[in-house]
PDB file of C-alpha atoms in Angstrom:
ATOM      1  CA  UNK A   1      96.131  71.148  87.708  1.00  0.00           C
ATOM      2  CA  UNK A   2      94.741  67.749  87.005  1.00  0.00           C
ATOM      3  CA  UNK A   3      94.856  67.703  83.226  1.00  0.00           C
ATOM      4  CA  UNK A   4      92.646  66.482  80.996  1.00  0.00           C
ATOM      5  CA  UNK A   5      90.281  64.078  83.030  1.00  0.00           C
ATOM      6  CA  UNK A   6      88.416  61.308  81.287  1.00  0.00           C
ATOM      7  CA  UNK A   7      86.014  58.655  82.149  1.00  0.00           C
ATOM      8  CA  UNK A   8      85.317  55.668  82.313  1.00  0.00           C
ATOM      9  CA  UNK A   9      88.919  54.423  81.236  1.00  0.00           C
ATOM     10  CA  UNK A  10      87.580  51.233  80.043  1.00  0.00           C
ATOM     11  CA  UNK A  11      84.089  50.634  78.922  1.00  0.00           C
ATOM     12  CA  UNK A  12      82.365  47.730  77.629  1.00  0.00           C
ATOM     13  CA  UNK A  13      79.056  47.659  76.121  1.00  0.00           C
ATOM     14  CA  UNK A  14      76.909  44.690  74.289  1.00  0.00           C
ATOM     15  CA  UNK A  15      75.982  45.530  70.603  1.00  0.00           C
ATOM     16  CA  UNK A  16      72.869  47.967  70.836  1.00  0.00           C
ATOM     17  CA  UNK A  17      73.466  49.781  73.918  1.00  0.00           C
ATOM     18  CA  UNK A  18      74.690  53.298  74.298  1.00  0.00           C
ATOM     19  CA  UNK A  19      77.783  54.234  75.409  1.00  0.00           C
ATOM     20  CA  UNK A  20      78.856  57.653  77.074  1.00  0.00           C
ATOM     21  CA  UNK A  21      82.007  59.175  77.429  1.00  0.00           C
ATOM     22  CA  UNK A  22      83.034  61.905  79.621  1.00  0.00           C
ATOM     23  CA  UNK A  23      85.585  64.514  79.442  1.00  0.00           C
ATOM     24  CA  UNK A  24      86.810  67.366  81.540  1.00  0.00           C
ATOM     25  CA  UNK A  25      88.995  69.858  80.126  1.00  0.00           C
ATOM     26  CA  UNK A  26      92.051  71.257  81.678  1.00  0.00           C
ATOM     27  CA  UNK A  27      91.282  74.043  84.105  1.00  0.00           C
ATOM     28  CA  UNK A  28      91.104  77.653  81.856  1.00  0.00           C
ATOM     29  CA  UNK A  29      90.367  75.532  78.633  1.00  0.00           C
ATOM     30  CA  UNK A  30      87.471  76.419  76.908  1.00  0.00           C
ATOM     31  CA  UNK A  31      87.993  74.288  73.804  1.00  0.00           C
ATOM     32  CA  UNK A  32      87.224  70.528  73.463  1.00  0.00           C
ATOM     33  CA  UNK A  33      88.195  68.035  70.944  1.00  0.00           C
ATOM     34  CA  UNK A  34      87.269  64.254  70.663  1.00  0.00           C
ATOM     35  CA  UNK A  35      89.407  62.226  68.493  1.00  0.00           C
ATOM     36  CA  UNK A  36      89.330  58.291  67.626  1.00  0.00           C
ATOM     37  CA  UNK A  37      92.117  55.803  67.653  1.00  0.00           C
ATOM     38  CA  UNK A  38      91.738  52.271  65.931  1.00  0.00           C
ATOM     39  CA  UNK A  39      94.460  49.716  66.308  1.00  0.00           C
ATOM     40  CA  UNK A  40      97.400  50.484  65.027  1.00  0.00           C
ATOM     41  CA  UNK A  41      96.353  53.827  63.386  1.00  0.00           C
ATOM     42  CA  UNK A  42      96.851  57.372  64.070  1.00  0.00           C
ATOM     43  CA  UNK A  43      94.230  59.456  65.740  1.00  0.00           C
ATOM     44  CA  UNK A  44      91.077  60.636  63.427  1.00  0.00           C
ATOM     45  CA  UNK A  45      89.184  64.212  64.262  1.00  0.00           C
ATOM     46  CA  UNK A  46      85.634  63.736  65.308  1.00  0.00           C
ATOM     47  CA  UNK A  47      84.454  66.962  66.756  1.00  0.00           C
ATOM     48  CA  UNK A  48      85.346  70.446  68.276  1.00  0.00           C
ATOM     49  CA  UNK A  49      83.479  72.037  70.813  1.00  0.00           C
ATOM     50  CA  UNK A  50      83.509  75.059  72.887  1.00  0.00           C
ATOM     51  CA  UNK A  51      81.133  75.704  75.667  1.00  0.00           C
ATOM     52  CA  UNK A  52      77.574  75.204  74.519  1.00  0.00           C
ATOM     53  CA  UNK A  53      78.422  75.309  70.965  1.00  0.00           C
ATOM     54  CA  UNK A  54      79.979  72.606  68.249  1.00  0.00           C
ATOM     55  CA  UNK A  55      82.380  74.713  66.013  1.00  0.00           C
ATOM     56  CA  UNK A  56      83.327  71.401  63.732  1.00  0.00           C
ATOM     57  CA  UNK A  57      81.833  68.097  63.573  1.00  0.00           C
ATOM     58  CA  UNK A  58      83.518  67.034  60.245  1.00  0.00           C
ATOM     59  CA  UNK A  59      84.591  63.889  61.435  1.00  0.00           C
ATOM     60  CA  UNK A  60      81.630  62.628  63.030  1.00  0.00           C
ATOM     61  CA  UNK A  61      79.936  59.932  61.859  1.00  0.00           C
ATOM     62  CA  UNK A  62      76.322  60.954  60.779  1.00  0.00           C
ATOM     63  CA  UNK A  63      74.292  58.519  62.505  1.00  0.00           C
ATOM     64  CA  UNK A  64      74.370  57.375  66.383  1.00  0.00           C
ATOM     65  CA  UNK A  65      77.373  59.963  67.357  1.00  0.00           C
ATOM     66  CA  UNK A  66      76.728  63.056  68.992  1.00  0.00           C
ATOM     67  CA  UNK A  67      78.842  65.389  71.238  1.00  0.00           C
ATOM     68  CA  UNK A  68      78.122  68.259  73.609  1.00  0.00           C
ATOM     69  CA  UNK A  69      79.921  70.655  76.023  1.00  0.00           C
ATOM     70  CA  UNK A  70      77.402  72.275  78.216  1.00  0.00           C
ATOM     71  CA  UNK A  71      77.811  75.525  80.033  1.00  0.00           C
ATOM     72  CA  UNK A  72      78.341  73.413  83.388  1.00  0.00           C
ATOM     73  CA  UNK A  73      80.045  70.348  83.760  1.00  0.00           C
ATOM     74  CA  UNK A  74      82.200  67.659  81.292  1.00  0.00           C
ATOM     75  CA  UNK A  75      81.984  67.296  77.566  1.00  0.00           C
ATOM     76  CA  UNK A  76      80.231  63.936  76.803  1.00  0.00           C
ATOM     77  CA  UNK A  77      80.715  61.921  73.628  1.00  0.00           C
ATOM     78  CA  UNK A  78      77.496  59.553  73.201  1.00  0.00           C
ATOM     79  CA  UNK A  79      77.453  56.626  70.962  1.00  0.00           C
ATOM     80  CA  UNK A  80      73.933  54.711  70.685  1.00  0.00           C
ATOM     81  CA  UNK A  81      73.078  51.569  69.315  1.00  0.00           C
ATOM     82  CA  UNK A  82      77.001  50.436  69.431  1.00  0.00           C
ATOM     83  CA  UNK A  83      78.487  48.222  66.928  1.00  0.00           C
ATOM     84  CA  UNK A  84      81.660  46.305  66.949  1.00  0.00           C
ATOM     85  CA  UNK A  85      83.071  48.558  64.752  1.00  0.00           C
ATOM     86  CA  UNK A  86      82.766  51.589  67.170  1.00  0.00           C
ATOM     87  CA  UNK A  87      85.707  49.585  69.396  1.00  0.00           C
ATOM     88  CA  UNK A  88      88.274  52.079  69.707  1.00  0.00           C
ATOM     89  CA  UNK A  89      89.912  54.329  72.193  1.00  0.00           C
ATOM     90  CA  UNK A  90      88.476  57.423  72.407  1.00  0.00           C
ATOM     91  CA  UNK A  91      91.037  60.483  73.352  1.00  0.00           C
ATOM     92  CA  UNK A  92      89.608  64.050  74.496  1.00  0.00           C
ATOM     93  CA  UNK A  93      91.986  66.950  74.391  1.00  0.00           C
ATOM     94  CA  UNK A  94      91.495  70.517  75.184  1.00  0.00           C
ATOM     95  CA  UNK A  95      93.135  73.836  74.500  1.00  0.00           C
ATOM     96  CA  UNK A  96      92.968  77.563  75.648  1.00  0.00           C
ATOM     97  CA  UNK A  97      92.099  78.286  71.895  1.00  0.00           C
ATOM     98  CA  UNK A  98      94.181  79.018  68.791  1.00  0.00           C
ATOM     99  CA  UNK A  99      95.339  75.470  68.134  1.00  0.00           C
ATOM    100  CA  UNK A 100      97.911  75.543  70.720  1.00  0.00           C
ATOM    101  CA  UNK A 101      98.546  73.929  73.652  1.00  0.00           C
ATOM    102  CA  UNK A 102      96.643  70.930  73.087  1.00  0.00           C
ATOM    103  CA  UNK A 103      96.529  68.529  75.988  1.00  0.00           C
ATOM    104  CA  UNK A 104      95.175  64.904  75.681  1.00  0.00           C
ATOM    105  CA  UNK A 105      93.409  62.971  78.120  1.00  0.00           C
ATOM    106  CA  UNK A 106      94.420  59.306  78.695  1.00  0.00           C
ATOM    107  CA  UNK A 107      91.543  58.095  76.598  1.00  0.00           C
ATOM    108  CA  UNK A 108      88.227  55.635  77.045  1.00  0.00           C
ATOM    109  CA  UNK A 109      88.752  52.154  75.593  1.00  0.00           C
ATOM    110  CA  UNK A 110      85.469  50.978  74.590  1.00  0.00           C
ATOM    111  CA  UNK A 111      85.005  47.556  73.806  1.00  0.00           C
ATOM    112  CA  UNK A 112      81.564  46.302  71.771  1.00  0.00           C
ATOM    113  CA  UNK A 113      81.077  42.575  72.447  1.00  0.00           C
TER     114      UNK A 113
ATOM    115  CA  UNK B   1      94.651  66.558  50.351  1.00  0.00           C
ATOM    116  CA  UNK B   2      94.156  66.285  54.299  1.00  0.00           C
ATOM    117  CA  UNK B   3      96.567  63.333  54.515  1.00  0.00           C
ATOM    118  CA  UNK B   4      99.778  63.449  56.634  1.00  0.00           C
ATOM    119  CA  UNK B   5     102.069  60.302  55.630  1.00  0.00           C
ATOM    120  CA  UNK B   6     104.315  58.776  58.069  1.00  0.00           C
ATOM    121  CA  UNK B   7     107.372  56.715  57.781  1.00  0.00           C
ATOM    122  CA  UNK B   8     108.698  54.190  59.007  1.00  0.00           C
ATOM    123  CA  UNK B   9     105.593  52.466  60.560  1.00  0.00           C
ATOM    124  CA  UNK B  10     108.288  50.845  62.950  1.00  0.00           C
ATOM    125  CA  UNK B  11     111.990  51.638  63.663  1.00  0.00           C
ATOM    126  CA  UNK B  12     114.633  49.674  66.078  1.00  0.00           C
ATOM    127  CA  UNK B  13     117.902  51.589  66.918  1.00  0.00           C
ATOM    128  CA  UNK B  14     120.182  50.763  69.395  1.00  0.00           C
ATOM    129  CA  UNK B  15     121.084  52.945  72.489  1.00  0.00           C
ATOM    130  CA  UNK B  16     122.681  56.073  71.649  1.00  0.00           C
ATOM    131  CA  UNK B  17     121.811  56.091  67.843  1.00  0.00           C
ATOM    132  CA  UNK B  18     119.800  58.534  66.211  1.00  0.00           C
ATOM    133  CA  UNK B  19     116.237  57.855  65.321  1.00  0.00           C
ATOM    134  CA  UNK B  20     114.956  59.431  62.287  1.00  0.00           C
ATOM    135  CA  UNK B  21     110.880  59.531  61.315  1.00  0.00           C
ATOM    136  CA  UNK B  22     109.496  61.104  58.103  1.00  0.00           C
ATOM    137  CA  UNK B  23     106.456  62.801  57.449  1.00  0.00           C
ATOM    138  CA  UNK B  24     104.861  64.215  54.461  1.00  0.00           C
ATOM    139  CA  UNK B  25     101.789  66.318  53.573  1.00  0.00           C
ATOM    140  CA  UNK B  26     100.043  67.922  50.646  1.00  0.00           C
ATOM    141  CA  UNK B  27      97.785  70.407  52.125  1.00  0.00           C
ATOM    142  CA  UNK B  28      99.881  73.938  51.469  1.00  0.00           C
ATOM    143  CA  UNK B  29      97.497  75.510  53.926  1.00  0.00           C
ATOM    144  CA  UNK B  30      98.837  73.418  56.692  1.00  0.00           C
ATOM    145  CA  UNK B  31     100.804  76.157  59.382  1.00  0.00           C
ATOM    146  CA  UNK B  32     101.582  74.095  62.437  1.00  0.00           C
ATOM    147  CA  UNK B  33     103.425  70.671  62.452  1.00  0.00           C
ATOM    148  CA  UNK B  34     103.531  69.227  66.023  1.00  0.00           C
ATOM    149  CA  UNK B  35     105.041  65.688  67.124  1.00  0.00           C
ATOM    150  CA  UNK B  36     103.634  63.878  69.710  1.00  0.00           C
ATOM    151  CA  UNK B  37     104.853  60.696  71.850  1.00  0.00           C
ATOM    152  CA  UNK B  38     102.649  58.273  73.086  1.00  0.00           C
ATOM    153  CA  UNK B  39     103.327  55.371  75.324  1.00  0.00           C
ATOM    154  CA  UNK B  40     100.851  52.327  75.815  1.00  0.00           C
ATOM    155  CA  UNK B  41      97.832  52.793  77.515  1.00  0.00           C
ATOM    156  CA  UNK B  42      98.325  56.778  77.766  1.00  0.00           C
ATOM    157  CA  UNK B  43      97.299  59.777  75.527  1.00  0.00           C
ATOM    158  CA  UNK B  44      99.505  61.563  73.147  1.00  0.00           C
ATOM    159  CA  UNK B  45     101.973  64.136  74.685  1.00  0.00           C
ATOM    160  CA  UNK B  46     102.915  67.154  72.561  1.00  0.00           C
ATOM    161  CA  UNK B  47     106.884  66.835  72.340  1.00  0.00           C
ATOM    162  CA  UNK B  48     107.989  69.439  69.682  1.00  0.00           C
ATOM    163  CA  UNK B  49     106.387  71.418  67.225  1.00  0.00           C
ATOM    164  CA  UNK B  50     107.116  73.708  64.324  1.00  0.00           C
ATOM    165  CA  UNK B  51     105.951  76.308  62.067  1.00  0.00           C
ATOM    166  CA  UNK B  52     106.769  76.916  58.552  1.00  0.00           C
ATOM    167  CA  UNK B  53     108.602  80.130  58.823  1.00  0.00           C
ATOM    168  CA  UNK B  54     111.525  78.261  60.423  1.00  0.00           C
ATOM    169  CA  UNK B  55     113.391  75.267  58.847  1.00  0.00           C
ATOM    170  CA  UNK B  56     114.885  73.584  62.172  1.00  0.00           C
ATOM    171  CA  UNK B  57     114.046  73.706  65.529  1.00  0.00           C
ATOM    172  CA  UNK B  58     115.547  71.859  68.605  1.00  0.00           C
ATOM    173  CA  UNK B  59     114.569  71.193  71.917  1.00  0.00           C
ATOM    174  CA  UNK B  60     117.224  68.825  73.874  1.00  0.00           C
ATOM    175  CA  UNK B  61     117.740  65.635  72.284  1.00  0.00           C
ATOM    176  CA  UNK B  62     114.511  66.264  69.895  1.00  0.00           C
ATOM    177  CA  UNK B  63     114.843  68.025  66.363  1.00  0.00           C
ATOM    178  CA  UNK B  64     112.212  68.751  63.820  1.00  0.00           C
ATOM    179  CA  UNK B  65     113.820  69.639  60.307  1.00  0.00           C
ATOM    180  CA  UNK B  66     111.231  71.432  57.905  1.00  0.00           C
ATOM    181  CA  UNK B  67     111.679  71.295  54.425  1.00  0.00           C
ATOM    182  CA  UNK B  68     108.634  73.663  52.835  1.00  0.00           C
ATOM    183  CA  UNK B  69     109.099  73.362  49.067  1.00  0.00           C
ATOM    184  CA  UNK B  70     109.257  69.751  49.458  1.00  0.00           C
ATOM    185  CA  UNK B  71     106.154  69.625  52.209  1.00  0.00           C
ATOM    186  CA  UNK B  72     108.153  67.340  54.271  1.00  0.00           C
ATOM    187  CA  UNK B  73     109.211  67.474  57.761  1.00  0.00           C
ATOM    188  CA  UNK B  74     111.143  65.007  60.178  1.00  0.00           C
ATOM    189  CA  UNK B  75     111.916  64.318  63.784  1.00  0.00           C
ATOM    190  CA  UNK B  76     115.373  63.345  64.936  1.00  0.00           C
ATOM    191  CA  UNK B  77     116.088  61.752  68.132  1.00  0.00           C
ATOM    192  CA  UNK B  78     119.929  62.036  69.054  1.00  0.00           C
ATOM    193  CA  UNK B  79     121.401  59.802  71.627  1.00  0.00           C
ATOM    194  CA  UNK B  80     118.279  57.582  71.429  1.00  0.00           C
ATOM    195  CA  UNK B  81     117.313  55.827  74.774  1.00  0.00           C
ATOM    196  CA  UNK B  82     115.112  52.574  75.738  1.00  0.00           C
ATOM    197  CA  UNK B  83     112.782  55.270  77.834  1.00  0.00           C
ATOM    198  CA  UNK B  84     112.318  56.659  74.253  1.00  0.00           C
ATOM    199  CA  UNK B  85     110.413  53.542  72.992  1.00  0.00           C
ATOM    200  CA  UNK B  86     107.043  54.939  72.462  1.00  0.00           C
ATOM    201  CA  UNK B  87     104.639  55.537  69.411  1.00  0.00           C
ATOM    202  CA  UNK B  88     105.453  58.683  67.536  1.00  0.00           C
ATOM    203  CA  UNK B  89     103.102  60.807  65.673  1.00  0.00           C
ATOM    204  CA  UNK B  90     103.391  63.553  63.602  1.00  0.00           C
ATOM    205  CA  UNK B  91     100.475  65.861  62.964  1.00  0.00           C
ATOM    206  CA  UNK B  92      99.373  69.028  60.851  1.00  0.00           C
ATOM    207  CA  UNK B  93      96.986  71.737  61.287  1.00  0.00           C
ATOM    208  CA  UNK B  94      95.666  75.104  60.097  1.00  0.00           C
ATOM    209  CA  UNK B  95      95.561  77.515  63.115  1.00  0.00           C
ATOM    210  CA  UNK B  96      92.834  79.640  63.366  1.00  0.00           C
ATOM    211  CA  UNK B  97      90.631  77.439  61.431  1.00  0.00           C
ATOM    212  CA  UNK B  98      88.977  74.322  62.986  1.00  0.00           C
ATOM    213  CA  UNK B  99      91.970  73.725  64.810  1.00  0.00           C
ATOM    214  CA  UNK B 100      91.773  69.823  64.164  1.00  0.00           C
ATOM    215  CA  UNK B 101      94.872  68.325  63.861  1.00  0.00           C
ATOM    216  CA  UNK B 102      95.383  65.509  61.202  1.00  0.00           C
ATOM    217  CA  UNK B 103      97.803  63.012  62.345  1.00  0.00           C
ATOM    218  CA  UNK B 104     100.215  60.312  60.664  1.00  0.00           C
ATOM    219  CA  UNK B 105      99.450  56.947  61.210  1.00  0.00           C
ATOM    220  CA  UNK B 106     102.603  56.578  63.539  1.00  0.00           C
ATOM    221  CA  UNK B 107     105.878  55.003  64.337  1.00  0.00           C
ATOM    222  CA  UNK B 108     106.808  52.472  66.718  1.00  0.00           C
ATOM    223  CA  UNK B 109     110.305  53.208  67.951  1.00  0.00           C
ATOM    224  CA  UNK B 110     112.058  50.619  69.645  1.00  0.00           C
ATOM    225  CA  UNK B 111     115.548  51.424  71.202  1.00  0.00           C
ATOM    226  CA  UNK B 112     117.484  48.883  72.263  1.00  0.00           C
ATOM    227  CA  UNK B 113     119.707  48.530  75.313  1.00  0.00           C
TER     228      UNK B 113
END
């Protein structure tokens, strides 16, 4: 079991470009969560998805950010027109449901220059 | 009400000593309290978790103490080792709800040899 796979591990984007972060959950896990971690801060919840459904997006910024978890393929966190403040580590986690057994990936470190 | 307050921000202990990290919460609906360990460049890994129907849970050198009336919980690491040097996060969630974790800001633990 390869665990939660995130790619890329590091991503550099210029201001105004788009960033696409991918997350493949653990085998058998149908629930995916995205969190953002700023330097010296704890993780902040962004969005919770199940296959083809957004369950809770209360932590997502209203503009420029979107997430999907299609029937086939990885979950994608998309940030349009990135700004310097978007620089952070973005972590994906998956679980089989019920809020237990959360497993985090190693994260994508986004740097906006 | 959604905050989880964690202290101290950093902690230095000698090998063999006891490390104690404290967390406090406001939302009495929280019913699941995990602790995560994070090494640099890695995602958080679940260390130990507790539910409010028990006051203490022990796994090896790691113990969670839970005080429901005070809305506080703490992590004790007995016989601390240099390999325990990492950042520790407490978290809380409401099971059966959106399953999102609310994290504390983290404690950077350094265990000196």
